[in-house]
Short mmCIF file of C-alpha atoms in Angstrom, two decimals:
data_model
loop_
_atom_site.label_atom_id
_atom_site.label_comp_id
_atom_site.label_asym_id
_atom_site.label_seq_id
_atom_site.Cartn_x
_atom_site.Cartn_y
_atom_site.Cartn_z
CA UNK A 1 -8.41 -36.29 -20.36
CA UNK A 2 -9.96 -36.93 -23.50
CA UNK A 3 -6.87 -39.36 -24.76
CA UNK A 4 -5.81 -40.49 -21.99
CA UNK A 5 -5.82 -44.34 -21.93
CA UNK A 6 -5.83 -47.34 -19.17
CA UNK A 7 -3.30 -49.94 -19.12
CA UNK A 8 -2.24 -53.30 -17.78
CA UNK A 9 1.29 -54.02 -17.62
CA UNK A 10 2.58 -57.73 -17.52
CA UNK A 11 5.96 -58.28 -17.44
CA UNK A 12 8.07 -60.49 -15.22
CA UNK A 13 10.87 -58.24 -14.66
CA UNK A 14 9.74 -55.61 -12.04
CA UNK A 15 12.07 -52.92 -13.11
CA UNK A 16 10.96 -52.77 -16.94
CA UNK A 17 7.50 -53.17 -15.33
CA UNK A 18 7.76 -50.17 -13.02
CA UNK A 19 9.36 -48.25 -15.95
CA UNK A 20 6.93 -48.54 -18.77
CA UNK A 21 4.19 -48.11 -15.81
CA UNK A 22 6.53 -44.92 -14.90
CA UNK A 23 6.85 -43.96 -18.63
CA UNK A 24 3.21 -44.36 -19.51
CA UNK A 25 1.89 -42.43 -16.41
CA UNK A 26 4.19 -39.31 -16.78
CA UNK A 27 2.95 -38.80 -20.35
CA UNK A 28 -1.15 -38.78 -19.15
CA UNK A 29 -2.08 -42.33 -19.14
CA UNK A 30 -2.96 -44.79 -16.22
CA UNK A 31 -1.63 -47.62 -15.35
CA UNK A 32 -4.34 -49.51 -13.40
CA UNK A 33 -2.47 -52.73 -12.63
CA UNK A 34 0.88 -54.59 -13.18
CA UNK A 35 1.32 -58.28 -13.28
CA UNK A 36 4.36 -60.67 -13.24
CA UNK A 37 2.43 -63.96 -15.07
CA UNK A 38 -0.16 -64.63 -17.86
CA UNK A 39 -2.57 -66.14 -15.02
CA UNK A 40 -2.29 -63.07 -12.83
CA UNK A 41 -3.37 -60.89 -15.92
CA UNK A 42 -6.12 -62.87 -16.88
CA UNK A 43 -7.53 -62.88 -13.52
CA UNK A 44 -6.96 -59.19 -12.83
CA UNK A 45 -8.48 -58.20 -16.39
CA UNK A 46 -11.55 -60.34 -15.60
CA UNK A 47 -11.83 -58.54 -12.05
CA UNK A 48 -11.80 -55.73 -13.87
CA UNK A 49 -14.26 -56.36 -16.27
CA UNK A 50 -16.65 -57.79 -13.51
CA UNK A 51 -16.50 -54.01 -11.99
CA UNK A 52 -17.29 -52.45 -15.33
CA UNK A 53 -14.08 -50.89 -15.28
CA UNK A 54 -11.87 -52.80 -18.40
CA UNK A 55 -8.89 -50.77 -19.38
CA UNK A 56 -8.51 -49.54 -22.82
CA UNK A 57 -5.11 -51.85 -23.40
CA UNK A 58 -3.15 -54.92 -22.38
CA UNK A 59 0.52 -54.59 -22.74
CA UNK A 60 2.26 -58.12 -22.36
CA UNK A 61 5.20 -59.41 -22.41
CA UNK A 62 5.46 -62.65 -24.72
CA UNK A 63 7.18 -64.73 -22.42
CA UNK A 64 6.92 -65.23 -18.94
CA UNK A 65 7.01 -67.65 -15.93
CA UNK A 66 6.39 -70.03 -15.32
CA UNK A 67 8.30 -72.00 -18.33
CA UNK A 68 8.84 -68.72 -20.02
CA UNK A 69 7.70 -69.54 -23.10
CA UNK A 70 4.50 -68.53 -24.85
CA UNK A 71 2.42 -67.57 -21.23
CA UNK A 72 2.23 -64.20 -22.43
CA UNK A 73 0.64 -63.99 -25.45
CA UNK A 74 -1.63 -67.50 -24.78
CA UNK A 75 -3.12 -64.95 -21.99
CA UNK A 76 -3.16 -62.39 -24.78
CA UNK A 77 -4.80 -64.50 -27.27
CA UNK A 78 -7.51 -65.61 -24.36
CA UNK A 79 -8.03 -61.90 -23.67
CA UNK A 80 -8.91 -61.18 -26.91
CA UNK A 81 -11.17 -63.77 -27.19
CA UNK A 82 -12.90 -62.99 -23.93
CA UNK A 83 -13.16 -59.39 -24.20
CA UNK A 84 -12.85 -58.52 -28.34
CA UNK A 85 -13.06 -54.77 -27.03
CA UNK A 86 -9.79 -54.76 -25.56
CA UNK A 87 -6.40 -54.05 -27.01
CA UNK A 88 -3.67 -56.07 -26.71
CA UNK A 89 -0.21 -55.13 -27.45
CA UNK A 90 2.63 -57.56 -26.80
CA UNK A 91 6.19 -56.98 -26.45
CA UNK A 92 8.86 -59.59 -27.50
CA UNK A 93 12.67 -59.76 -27.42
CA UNK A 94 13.10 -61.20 -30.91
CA UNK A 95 10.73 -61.75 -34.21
CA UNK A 96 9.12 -64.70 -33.25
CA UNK A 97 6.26 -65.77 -36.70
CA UNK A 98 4.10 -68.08 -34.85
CA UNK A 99 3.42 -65.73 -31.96
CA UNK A 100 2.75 -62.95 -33.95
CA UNK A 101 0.25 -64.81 -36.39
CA UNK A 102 -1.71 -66.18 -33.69
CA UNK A 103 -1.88 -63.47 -31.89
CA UNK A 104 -2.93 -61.45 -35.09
CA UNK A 105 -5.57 -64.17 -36.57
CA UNK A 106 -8.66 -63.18 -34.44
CA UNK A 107 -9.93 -60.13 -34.64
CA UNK A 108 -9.01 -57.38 -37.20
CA UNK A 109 -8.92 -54.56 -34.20
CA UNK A 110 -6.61 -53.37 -31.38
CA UNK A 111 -3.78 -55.65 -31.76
CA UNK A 112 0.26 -54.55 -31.66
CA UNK A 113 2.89 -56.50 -31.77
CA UNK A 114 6.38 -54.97 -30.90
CA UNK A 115 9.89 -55.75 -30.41
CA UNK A 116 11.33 -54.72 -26.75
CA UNK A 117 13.62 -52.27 -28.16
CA UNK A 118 11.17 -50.09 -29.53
CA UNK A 119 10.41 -49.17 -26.18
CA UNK A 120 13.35 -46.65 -26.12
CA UNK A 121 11.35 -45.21 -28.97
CA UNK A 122 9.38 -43.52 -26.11
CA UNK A 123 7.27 -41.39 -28.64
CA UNK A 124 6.72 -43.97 -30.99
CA UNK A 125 5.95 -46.57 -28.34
CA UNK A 126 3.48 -44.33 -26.53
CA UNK A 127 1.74 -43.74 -29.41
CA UNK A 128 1.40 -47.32 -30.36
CA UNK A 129 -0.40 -48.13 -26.96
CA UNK A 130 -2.69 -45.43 -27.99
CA UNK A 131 -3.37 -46.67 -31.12
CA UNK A 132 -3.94 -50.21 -30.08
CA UNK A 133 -6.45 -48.90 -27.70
CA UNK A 134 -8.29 -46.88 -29.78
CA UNK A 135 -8.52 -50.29 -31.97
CA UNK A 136 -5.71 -49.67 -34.24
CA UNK A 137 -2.63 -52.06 -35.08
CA UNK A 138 0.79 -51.36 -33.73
CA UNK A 139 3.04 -54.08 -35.56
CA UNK A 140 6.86 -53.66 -35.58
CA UNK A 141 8.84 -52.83 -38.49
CA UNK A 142 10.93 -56.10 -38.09
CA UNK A 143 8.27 -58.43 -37.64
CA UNK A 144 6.31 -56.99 -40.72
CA UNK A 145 9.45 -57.26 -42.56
CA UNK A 146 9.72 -61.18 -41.86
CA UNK A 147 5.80 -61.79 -42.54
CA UNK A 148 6.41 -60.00 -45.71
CA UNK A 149 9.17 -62.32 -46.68
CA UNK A 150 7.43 -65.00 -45.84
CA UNK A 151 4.21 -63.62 -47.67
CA UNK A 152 5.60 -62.92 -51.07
CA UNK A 153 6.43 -67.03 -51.82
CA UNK A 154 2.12 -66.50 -51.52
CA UNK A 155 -0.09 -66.15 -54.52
CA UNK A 156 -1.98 -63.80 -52.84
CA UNK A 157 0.48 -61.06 -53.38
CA UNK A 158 1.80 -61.89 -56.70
CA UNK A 159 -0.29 -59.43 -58.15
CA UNK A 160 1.25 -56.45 -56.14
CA UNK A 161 3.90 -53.79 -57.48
CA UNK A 162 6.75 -53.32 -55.39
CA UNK A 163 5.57 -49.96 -54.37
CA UNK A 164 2.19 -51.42 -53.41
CA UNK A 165 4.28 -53.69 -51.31
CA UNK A 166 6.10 -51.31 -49.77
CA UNK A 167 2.88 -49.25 -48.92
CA UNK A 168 1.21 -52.65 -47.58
CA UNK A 169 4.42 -53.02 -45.24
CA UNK A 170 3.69 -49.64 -43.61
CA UNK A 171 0.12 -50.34 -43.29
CA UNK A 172 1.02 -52.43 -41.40
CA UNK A 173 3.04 -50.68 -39.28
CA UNK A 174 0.34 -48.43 -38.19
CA UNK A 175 1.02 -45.82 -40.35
CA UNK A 176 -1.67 -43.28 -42.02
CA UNK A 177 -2.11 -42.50 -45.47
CA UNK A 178 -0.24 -38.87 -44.36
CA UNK A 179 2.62 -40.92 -42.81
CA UNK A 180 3.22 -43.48 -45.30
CA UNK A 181 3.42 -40.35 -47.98
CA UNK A 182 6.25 -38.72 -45.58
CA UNK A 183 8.07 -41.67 -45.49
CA UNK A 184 8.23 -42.39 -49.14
CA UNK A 185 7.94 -38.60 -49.74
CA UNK A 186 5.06 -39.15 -52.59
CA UNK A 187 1.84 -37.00 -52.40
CA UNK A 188 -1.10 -37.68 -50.22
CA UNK A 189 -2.79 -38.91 -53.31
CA UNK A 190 -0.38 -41.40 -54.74
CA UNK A 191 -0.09 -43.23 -51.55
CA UNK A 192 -4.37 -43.21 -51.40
CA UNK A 193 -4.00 -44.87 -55.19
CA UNK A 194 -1.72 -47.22 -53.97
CA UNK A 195 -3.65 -48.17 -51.25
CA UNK A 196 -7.32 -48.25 -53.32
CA UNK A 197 -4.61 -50.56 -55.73
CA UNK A 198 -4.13 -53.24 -52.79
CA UNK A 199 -7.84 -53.15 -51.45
CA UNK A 200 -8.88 -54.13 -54.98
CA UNK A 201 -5.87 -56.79 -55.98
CA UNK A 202 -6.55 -58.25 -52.47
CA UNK A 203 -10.28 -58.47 -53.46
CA UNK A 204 -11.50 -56.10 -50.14
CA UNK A 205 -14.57 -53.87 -51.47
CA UNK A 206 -15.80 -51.04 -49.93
CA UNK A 207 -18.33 -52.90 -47.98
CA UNK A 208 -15.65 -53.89 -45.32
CA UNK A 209 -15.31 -50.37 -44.13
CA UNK A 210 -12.57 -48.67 -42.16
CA UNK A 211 -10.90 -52.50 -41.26
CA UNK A 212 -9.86 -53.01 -44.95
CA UNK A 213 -6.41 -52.05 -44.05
CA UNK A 214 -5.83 -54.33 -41.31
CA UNK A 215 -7.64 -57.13 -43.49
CA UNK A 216 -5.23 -56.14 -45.87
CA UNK A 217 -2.71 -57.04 -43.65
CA UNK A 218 -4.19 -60.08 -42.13
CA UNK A 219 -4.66 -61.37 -46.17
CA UNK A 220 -0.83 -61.91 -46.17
CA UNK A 221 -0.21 -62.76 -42.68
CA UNK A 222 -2.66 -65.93 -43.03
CA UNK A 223 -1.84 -66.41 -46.52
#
């Protein structure tokens, strides 16, 4: 299948691990492996990788053993490093700011970061571990919200309107042009002016492609 997508599971708990693995294979996908530890899913990515055969996605719990802590998305942050073609989506039971910058100051491509109970979002879940493979970002709308925050005592967005804010918040989210327009129920066009708007303000020119809107993101996280 054409979208189908290949996934890595790690998470401690074996019953949330056997039901996203459940969830994700009964809607087309394939879960290749599931882990318990940030070790184990380094190891089994680089296995593998080593037969040619890297899955499209990591999803990762934040914390898990053995101090559970921050084994989770250290692994996650190594993975990226190691192989920059794979996404990484990471699953957390509470907004935590340093995990999600540092997870989200490498690359510009294939990164998610989402709160546990989006999971029982099953459509919107699934479709963020598709978009994080496909090299997309996936962030959640609470931890956007608390970067935002964060990100507006920042020159760099001083020069925003509230709308272009607003926009730049569901940017971040994932969200297409199409979808941001639905959810502020404004035309197609208005949302691609506001979004030309924050390119410019935030200084990205048309040289940097497709990834200006997640360096349009990353501008405020690492502001």
């Amino acid at each position: 299948m054409e979208d189908r997508v290949r996934i890595v599971i790690a998470e401690d708990s074996v019953l949330l691990r056997e039901g996203l693995t459940r969830l994700l294979n009964d809607r087309g996908h394939e879960v290749v492996a599931g882990v318990g530890d940030g070790d184990a899913l380094v190891r089994i990515v680089g296995e593998l990788a080593s037969q040619g055969a890297l899955p499209d996605v990591v999803v990762a719990d934040v914390r898990m053993p053995p101090t559970h802590t921050d084994e989770g998305v250290r692994a996650a942050v190594r993975l990226r490093k190691d192989h920059p073609e794979l996404g990484v989506l990471v699953l957390s039971q509470y907004v935590e700011e340093q995990y999600a910058t540092e997870l989200l100051a490498g690359s510009s491509r294939g990164v998610g970061y989402l709160l546990k109970d989006r999971v029982a979002e099953v459509r919107e879940f699934v479709d963020a571990v598709v978009r994080v493979a496909r090299g997309g970002t996936a962030l959640d709308p609470e931890v956007v919200a608390q970067l935002l925050g964060r990100s507006r005592k920042q020159d760099v967005l001083a020069h925003l309107t509230p709308r272009e804010r607003e926009v730049l918040g569901l940017m971040a989210e994932g969200r297409t042009n199409s979808a941001i327009a639905r959810r502020l129920v404004v035309s197609d066009g208005a949302v691609e002016k506001h979004v030309s708007n924050i390119f410019l303000k935030l200084g990205l020119s048309p040289s940097d492609g497709d990834h200006r809107r997640v360096l349009a993101v990353l501008t405020y996280i690492n502001s």
